[in-house]
Amino acid sequence: MIYNHFSTEDFWTQIKSHLVSFGFKALPDGVHFTIGFDPRSSYINLHLSKNGPDPNNKPKITIVKIEKEFLDSIAESISKRLFFKYWKPIDVQELKRKYRNNLSYISYSKVQDSALGKKMEYDIKELFRRSSEIRKKTRVKISPIIGDEIGKLYENKRDLFSLSKLLTKLPKGRLSGSDSGTIFTPDKVLNVIRYENQWFIKDATFDLMELLVTLTNNDLARRIVWKTKKALVILKRAQYYSDTKAFDKPIQLVKRVRPNL
């Protein structure tokens, strides 16, 4: 069985081969976002639509259309900008000097490969199965208390002891590949990722406007936010596509073609 619709008390998402839709409580009734990436189109689009009386004639306003070729050309640059927006480098040598022998590290890859890791994976799957309600063949509703239940899974001494055996000193020397894990000091816990000899820690909380500015620029980010807010107001009263057709004029992002000189 393949599930493609997941929901909690406050949020839902649906995943299909050509789109991802999602909605949350703050949106007007029946309104949701969709990211469309139909293989027959040369564009990816983000639009808002609303469930109306006629499923084939829904009100819809497209916020932005991005040419796939353009997106491919900037994908690497965007990935780097996003990474350095939310992760900052840390100096592990300074940590070693400051805390000396009072530092320990647990590698998530080692946890995953351990007997405890396999037990954790099984326990979490079982918890999701018990705490989720299958409403239709492909729809799953997740209980709002599942986060608390996951936290309780490893409060017993045996699992804590197994976890403690995976603690090591911070790796040293020339490192290769990548890893993620947690660094423990006497006064803080640092969730980190490592690429070769560079270590990073999460730096920023998620903010939609800051994310848009990172991906685009101030002016374009403001236009996208303004258009989204306007679309939400219009969709609140709309019943059919004819009610929104005049406003379904997206911002378009395309690859610039340099003229031959």
mmCIF file of C-alpha atoms in Angstrom:
data_model
loop_
_atom_site.group_PDB
_atom_site.id
_atom_site.type_symbol
_atom_site.label_atom_id
_atom_site.label_comp_id
_atom_site.label_asym_id
_atom_site.label_seq_id
_atom_site.Cartn_x
_atom_site.Cartn_y
_atom_site.Cartn_z
ATOM 1 C CA MET A 1 0.000 0.000 0.000
ATOM 2 C CA ILE A 2 1.315 3.451 -0.961
ATOM 3 C CA TYR A 3 0.035 6.364 1.119
ATOM 4 C CA ASN A 4 -0.037 9.779 -0.566
ATOM 5 C CA HIS A 5 -2.120 11.888 1.831
ATOM 6 C CA PHE A 6 -0.923 12.699 5.352
ATOM 7 C CA SER A 7 -2.586 14.959 7.905
ATOM 8 C CA THR A 8 -2.378 16.160 11.501
ATOM 9 C CA GLU A 9 -4.748 18.398 13.432
ATOM 10 C CA ASP A 10 -3.223 21.526 11.852
ATOM 11 C CA PHE A 11 -1.682 20.493 8.537
ATOM 12 C CA TRP A 12 -2.183 18.158 5.569
ATOM 13 C CA THR A 13 -0.247 17.292 2.442
ATOM 14 C CA GLN A 14 -0.974 15.232 -0.655
ATOM 15 C CA ILE A 15 1.759 13.919 -2.929
ATOM 16 C CA LYS A 16 1.204 12.823 -6.523
ATOM 17 C CA SER A 17 3.495 12.243 -9.483
ATOM 18 C CA HIS A 18 2.793 15.697 -10.931
ATOM 19 C CA LEU A 19 2.038 17.839 -7.870
ATOM 20 C CA VAL A 20 2.313 18.399 -4.140
ATOM 21 C CA SER A 21 -0.631 20.045 -2.369
ATOM 22 C CA PHE A 22 -0.749 21.234 1.227
ATOM 23 C CA GLY A 23 -2.976 23.226 3.531
ATOM 24 C CA PHE A 24 -3.079 24.381 7.135
ATOM 25 C CA LYS A 25 -5.476 25.908 9.631
ATOM 26 C CA ALA A 26 -4.536 29.543 9.000
ATOM 27 C CA LEU A 27 -5.845 29.368 5.413
ATOM 28 C CA PRO A 28 -9.495 30.175 4.556
ATOM 29 C CA ASP A 29 -11.859 27.186 4.385
ATOM 30 C CA GLY A 30 -11.210 24.974 1.392
ATOM 31 C CA VAL A 31 -8.130 26.901 0.234
ATOM 32 C CA HIS A 32 -4.783 25.164 -0.287
ATOM 33 C CA PHE A 33 -1.406 25.584 -1.974
ATOM 34 C CA THR A 34 -0.205 23.389 -4.835
ATOM 35 C CA ILE A 35 3.218 23.040 -6.417
ATOM 36 C CA GLY A 36 2.664 21.684 -9.911
ATOM 37 C CA PHE A 37 5.413 20.062 -11.992
ATOM 38 C CA ASP A 38 3.536 18.419 -14.844
ATOM 39 C CA PRO A 39 6.126 16.744 -17.121
ATOM 40 C CA ARG A 40 4.212 18.031 -20.160
ATOM 41 C CA SER A 41 4.863 21.639 -19.106
ATOM 42 C CA SER A 42 8.147 23.534 -19.301
ATOM 43 C CA TYR A 43 7.218 25.332 -16.049
ATOM 44 C CA ILE A 44 6.857 24.550 -12.362
ATOM 45 C CA ASN A 45 4.124 26.613 -10.723
ATOM 46 C CA LEU A 46 2.919 27.552 -7.257
ATOM 47 C CA HIS A 47 -0.780 28.278 -7.081
ATOM 48 C CA LEU A 48 -3.610 28.698 -4.606
ATOM 49 C CA SER A 49 -6.943 27.026 -5.273
ATOM 50 C CA LYS A 50 -10.188 26.394 -3.454
ATOM 51 C CA ASN A 51 -12.537 23.421 -3.313
ATOM 52 C CA GLY A 52 -15.805 24.610 -4.837
ATOM 53 C CA PRO A 53 -19.156 23.271 -6.033
ATOM 54 C CA ASP A 54 -17.609 21.959 -9.275
ATOM 55 C CA PRO A 55 -14.348 19.954 -8.895
ATOM 56 C CA ASN A 56 -13.548 20.607 -12.565
ATOM 57 C CA ASN A 57 -14.072 24.361 -12.293
ATOM 58 C CA LYS A 58 -12.198 25.311 -9.116
ATOM 59 C CA PRO A 59 -11.212 28.922 -8.419
ATOM 60 C CA LYS A 60 -7.438 29.210 -8.798
ATOM 61 C CA ILE A 61 -4.776 31.915 -8.747
ATOM 62 C CA THR A 62 -1.222 31.070 -9.808
ATOM 63 C CA ILE A 63 1.339 32.971 -7.744
ATOM 64 C CA VAL A 64 4.543 32.211 -9.631
ATOM 65 C CA LYS A 65 5.686 30.172 -12.657
ATOM 66 C CA ILE A 66 9.314 29.101 -12.879
ATOM 67 C CA GLU A 67 10.807 27.842 -16.106
ATOM 68 C CA LYS A 68 12.318 24.386 -15.484
ATOM 69 C CA GLU A 69 15.407 25.225 -17.541
ATOM 70 C CA PHE A 70 15.931 28.368 -15.469
ATOM 71 C CA LEU A 71 15.472 26.437 -12.219
ATOM 72 C CA ASP A 72 18.016 23.833 -13.333
ATOM 73 C CA SER A 73 20.537 26.594 -14.088
ATOM 74 C CA ILE A 74 20.312 28.108 -10.583
ATOM 75 C CA ALA A 75 19.723 24.932 -8.534
ATOM 76 C CA GLU A 76 23.320 24.624 -7.295
ATOM 77 C CA SER A 77 23.516 28.315 -6.365
ATOM 78 C CA ILE A 78 20.180 28.146 -4.502
ATOM 79 C CA SER A 79 21.275 25.026 -2.616
ATOM 80 C CA LYS A 80 24.421 26.774 -1.399
ATOM 81 C CA ARG A 81 22.535 29.927 -0.395
ATOM 82 C CA LEU A 82 19.967 27.920 1.529
ATOM 83 C CA PHE A 83 22.632 25.879 3.282
ATOM 84 C CA PHE A 84 24.652 28.877 4.461
ATOM 85 C CA LYS A 85 21.451 30.712 5.405
ATOM 86 C CA TYR A 86 20.454 28.055 7.930
ATOM 87 C CA TRP A 87 23.810 26.555 8.919
ATOM 88 C CA LYS A 88 26.903 28.322 10.211
ATOM 89 C CA PRO A 89 30.421 26.885 10.599
ATOM 90 C CA ILE A 90 31.702 26.091 14.089
ATOM 91 C CA ASP A 91 35.306 25.767 15.208
ATOM 92 C CA VAL A 92 35.645 22.307 16.770
ATOM 93 C CA GLN A 93 39.301 23.006 17.637
ATOM 94 C CA GLU A 94 38.130 25.903 19.798
ATOM 95 C CA LEU A 95 35.594 23.582 21.464
ATOM 96 C CA LYS A 96 38.378 21.093 22.211
ATOM 97 C CA ARG A 97 40.558 23.836 23.722
ATOM 98 C CA LYS A 98 37.679 25.150 25.814
ATOM 99 C CA TYR A 99 36.299 21.860 27.131
ATOM 100 C CA ARG A 100 39.407 19.644 26.866
ATOM 101 C CA ASN A 101 38.333 16.101 27.761
ATOM 102 C CA ASN A 102 34.740 17.032 28.581
ATOM 103 C CA LEU A 103 33.514 16.612 25.002
ATOM 104 C CA SER A 104 31.709 13.659 23.498
ATOM 105 C CA TYR A 105 30.070 12.950 20.157
ATOM 106 C CA ILE A 106 27.454 10.577 18.844
ATOM 107 C CA SER A 107 27.272 9.888 15.119
ATOM 108 C CA TYR A 108 23.778 9.397 13.703
ATOM 109 C CA SER A 109 25.136 7.028 11.060
ATOM 110 C CA LYS A 110 26.579 4.806 13.811
ATOM 111 C CA VAL A 111 23.260 4.899 15.671
ATOM 112 C CA GLN A 112 21.443 3.951 12.485
ATOM 113 C CA ASP A 113 23.725 0.975 11.869
ATOM 114 C CA SER A 114 23.592 -0.268 15.479
ATOM 115 C CA ALA A 115 21.207 -2.771 17.068
ATOM 116 C CA LEU A 116 19.677 0.140 19.003
ATOM 117 C CA GLY A 117 19.153 2.051 15.762
ATOM 118 C CA LYS A 118 17.269 -0.853 14.223
ATOM 119 C CA LYS A 119 15.174 -1.138 17.398
ATOM 120 C CA MET A 120 14.450 2.609 17.297
ATOM 121 C CA GLU A 121 13.359 2.368 13.665
ATOM 122 C CA TYR A 122 11.027 -0.528 14.447
ATOM 123 C CA ASP A 123 9.592 1.177 17.554
ATOM 124 C CA ILE A 124 8.883 4.432 15.698
ATOM 125 C CA LYS A 125 7.205 2.611 12.804
ATOM 126 C CA GLU A 126 5.034 0.731 15.284
ATOM 127 C CA LEU A 127 4.184 3.954 17.094
ATOM 128 C CA PHE A 128 3.133 5.625 13.843
ATOM 129 C CA ARG A 129 1.023 2.579 13.000
ATOM 130 C CA ARG A 130 -0.728 2.647 16.393
ATOM 131 C CA SER A 131 -1.102 6.434 16.509
ATOM 132 C CA SER A 132 -2.323 6.905 12.931
ATOM 133 C CA GLU A 133 -5.785 6.489 11.537
ATOM 134 C CA ILE A 134 -6.158 5.208 7.977
ATOM 135 C CA ARG A 135 -9.209 7.090 6.760
ATOM 136 C CA LYS A 136 -9.169 5.875 3.169
ATOM 137 C CA LYS A 137 -6.921 3.460 1.313
ATOM 138 C CA THR A 138 -4.238 6.096 0.703
ATOM 139 C CA ARG A 139 -4.931 8.588 3.538
ATOM 140 C CA VAL A 140 -3.269 8.646 6.954
ATOM 141 C CA LYS A 141 -4.100 10.955 9.869
ATOM 142 C CA ILE A 142 -1.327 11.246 12.457
ATOM 143 C CA SER A 143 -2.195 11.675 16.134
ATOM 144 C CA PRO A 144 -1.188 15.071 17.638
ATOM 145 C CA ILE A 145 0.429 13.341 20.652
ATOM 146 C CA ILE A 146 2.893 11.317 18.579
ATOM 147 C CA GLY A 147 5.800 13.694 19.350
ATOM 148 C CA ASP A 148 5.362 13.156 23.091
ATOM 149 C CA GLU A 149 5.093 9.409 22.576
ATOM 150 C CA ILE A 150 8.338 9.275 20.592
ATOM 151 C CA GLY A 151 10.085 11.101 23.442
ATOM 152 C CA LYS A 152 8.915 8.424 25.897
ATOM 153 C CA LEU A 153 10.272 5.532 23.828
ATOM 154 C CA TYR A 154 13.815 5.858 25.127
ATOM 155 C CA GLU A 155 13.368 6.788 28.753
ATOM 156 C CA ASN A 156 14.218 3.293 29.986
ATOM 157 C CA LYS A 157 17.708 2.688 31.366
ATOM 158 C CA ARG A 158 18.584 -0.164 28.981
ATOM 159 C CA ASP A 159 18.184 2.001 25.844
ATOM 160 C CA LEU A 160 19.957 4.952 27.455
ATOM 161 C CA PHE A 161 22.872 2.650 28.331
ATOM 162 C CA SER A 162 22.991 1.305 24.754
ATOM 163 C CA LEU A 163 23.003 4.873 23.465
ATOM 164 C CA SER A 164 25.785 5.895 25.840
ATOM 165 C CA LYS A 165 28.014 3.107 24.468
ATOM 166 C CA LEU A 166 27.898 4.831 21.073
ATOM 167 C CA LEU A 167 29.396 8.034 22.504
ATOM 168 C CA THR A 168 32.949 8.740 21.331
ATOM 169 C CA LYS A 169 35.473 11.548 21.399
ATOM 170 C CA LEU A 170 35.268 14.082 18.602
ATOM 171 C CA PRO A 171 36.943 12.605 15.510
ATOM 172 C CA LYS A 172 40.297 14.132 14.676
ATOM 173 C CA GLY A 173 42.790 14.175 11.838
ATOM 174 C CA ARG A 174 41.871 14.509 8.192
ATOM 175 C CA LEU A 175 38.251 13.418 7.733
ATOM 176 C CA SER A 176 36.471 12.444 4.542
ATOM 177 C CA GLY A 177 32.837 12.152 3.533
ATOM 178 C CA SER A 178 29.997 13.596 5.569
ATOM 179 C CA ASP A 179 28.176 12.832 8.794
ATOM 180 C CA SER A 180 25.665 14.273 11.217
ATOM 181 C CA GLY A 181 25.335 13.889 14.946
ATOM 182 C CA THR A 182 25.335 15.562 18.344
ATOM 183 C CA ILE A 183 28.205 17.107 20.298
ATOM 184 C CA PHE A 184 27.788 17.069 24.087
ATOM 185 C CA THR A 185 29.586 19.624 26.275
ATOM 186 C CA PRO A 186 29.177 20.226 30.034
ATOM 187 C CA ASP A 187 26.780 23.113 29.362
ATOM 188 C CA LYS A 188 25.212 22.599 25.920
ATOM 189 C CA VAL A 189 24.079 20.109 23.298
ATOM 190 C CA LEU A 190 24.969 20.894 19.674
ATOM 191 C CA ASN A 191 23.247 19.191 16.752
ATOM 192 C CA VAL A 192 25.762 19.322 13.919
ATOM 193 C CA ILE A 193 26.545 18.190 10.405
ATOM 194 C CA ARG A 194 30.018 17.620 9.023
ATOM 195 C CA TYR A 195 31.431 17.720 5.511
ATOM 196 C CA GLU A 196 34.999 16.459 5.492
ATOM 197 C CA ASN A 197 36.741 18.656 8.137
ATOM 198 C CA GLN A 198 34.115 21.405 8.209
ATOM 199 C CA TRP A 199 31.500 21.353 10.965
ATOM 200 C CA PHE A 200 28.205 23.284 10.926
ATOM 201 C CA ILE A 201 25.429 24.056 13.388
ATOM 202 C CA LYS A 202 21.878 25.220 12.632
ATOM 203 C CA ASP A 203 21.818 28.998 12.741
ATOM 204 C CA ALA A 204 18.352 30.342 11.918
ATOM 205 C CA THR A 205 14.697 29.566 12.479
ATOM 206 C CA PHE A 206 12.383 29.283 9.503
ATOM 207 C CA ASP A 207 10.936 32.582 8.298
ATOM 208 C CA LEU A 208 9.010 32.654 5.009
ATOM 209 C CA MET A 209 10.014 36.193 4.031
ATOM 210 C CA GLU A 210 13.693 35.573 4.793
ATOM 211 C CA LEU A 211 13.534 32.325 2.822
ATOM 212 C CA LEU A 212 12.073 34.111 -0.221
ATOM 213 C CA VAL A 213 14.720 36.848 -0.005
ATOM 214 C CA THR A 214 17.433 34.181 0.141
ATOM 215 C CA LEU A 215 16.011 32.445 -2.927
ATOM 216 C CA THR A 216 15.280 35.613 -4.911
ATOM 217 C CA ASN A 217 15.731 39.240 -3.842
ATOM 218 C CA ASN A 218 13.895 41.790 -1.693
ATOM 219 C CA ASP A 219 11.722 43.190 -4.473
ATOM 220 C CA LEU A 220 10.641 39.824 -5.882
ATOM 221 C CA ALA A 221 10.029 38.413 -2.393
ATOM 222 C CA ARG A 222 7.707 41.331 -1.584
ATOM 223 C CA ARG A 223 5.828 40.833 -4.876
ATOM 224 C CA ILE A 224 5.307 37.127 -4.152
ATOM 225 C CA VAL A 225 4.081 37.788 -0.594
ATOM 226 C CA TRP A 226 1.782 40.627 -1.741
ATOM 227 C CA LYS A 227 0.313 38.496 -4.553
ATOM 228 C CA THR A 228 -0.263 35.588 -2.152
ATOM 229 C CA LYS A 229 -2.083 37.794 0.374
ATOM 230 C CA LYS A 230 -4.243 39.313 -2.370
ATOM 231 C CA ALA A 231 -5.065 35.852 -3.753
ATOM 232 C CA LEU A 232 -6.208 34.657 -0.317
ATOM 233 C CA VAL A 233 -8.630 37.585 -0.019
ATOM 234 C CA ILE A 234 -10.074 36.943 -3.504
ATOM 235 C CA LEU A 235 -10.379 33.177 -3.032
ATOM 236 C CA LYS A 236 -12.273 33.590 0.213
ATOM 237 C CA ARG A 237 -15.435 34.561 -1.720
ATOM 238 C CA ALA A 238 -14.763 32.751 -5.011
ATOM 239 C CA GLN A 239 -16.784 29.708 -6.093
ATOM 240 C CA TYR A 240 -15.682 29.075 -9.695
ATOM 241 C CA TYR A 241 -12.622 29.714 -11.866
ATOM 242 C CA SER A 242 -14.488 32.549 -13.599
ATOM 243 C CA ASP A 243 -14.366 34.407 -10.251
ATOM 244 C CA THR A 244 -10.549 34.330 -10.266
ATOM 245 C CA LYS A 245 -9.636 34.171 -13.980
ATOM 246 C CA ALA A 246 -8.856 37.900 -14.199
ATOM 247 C CA PHE A 247 -6.345 37.554 -11.346
ATOM 248 C CA ASP A 248 -4.695 34.313 -12.531
ATOM 249 C CA LYS A 249 -1.663 36.120 -13.942
ATOM 250 C CA PRO A 250 1.462 34.720 -12.295
ATOM 251 C CA ILE A 251 4.885 36.216 -11.809
ATOM 252 C CA GLN A 252 7.100 34.454 -14.364
ATOM 253 C CA LEU A 253 10.730 33.543 -13.835
ATOM 254 C CA VAL A 254 12.611 32.516 -16.967
ATOM 255 C CA LYS A 255 16.193 32.095 -18.050
ATOM 256 C CA ARG A 256 17.608 35.173 -19.724
ATOM 257 C CA VAL A 257 19.055 34.634 -23.178
ATOM 258 C CA ARG A 258 22.152 36.741 -23.782
ATOM 259 C CA PRO A 259 22.121 38.411 -27.208
ATOM 260 C CA ASN A 260 24.855 37.519 -29.657
ATOM 261 C CA LEU A 261 27.172 40.502 -30.160
#
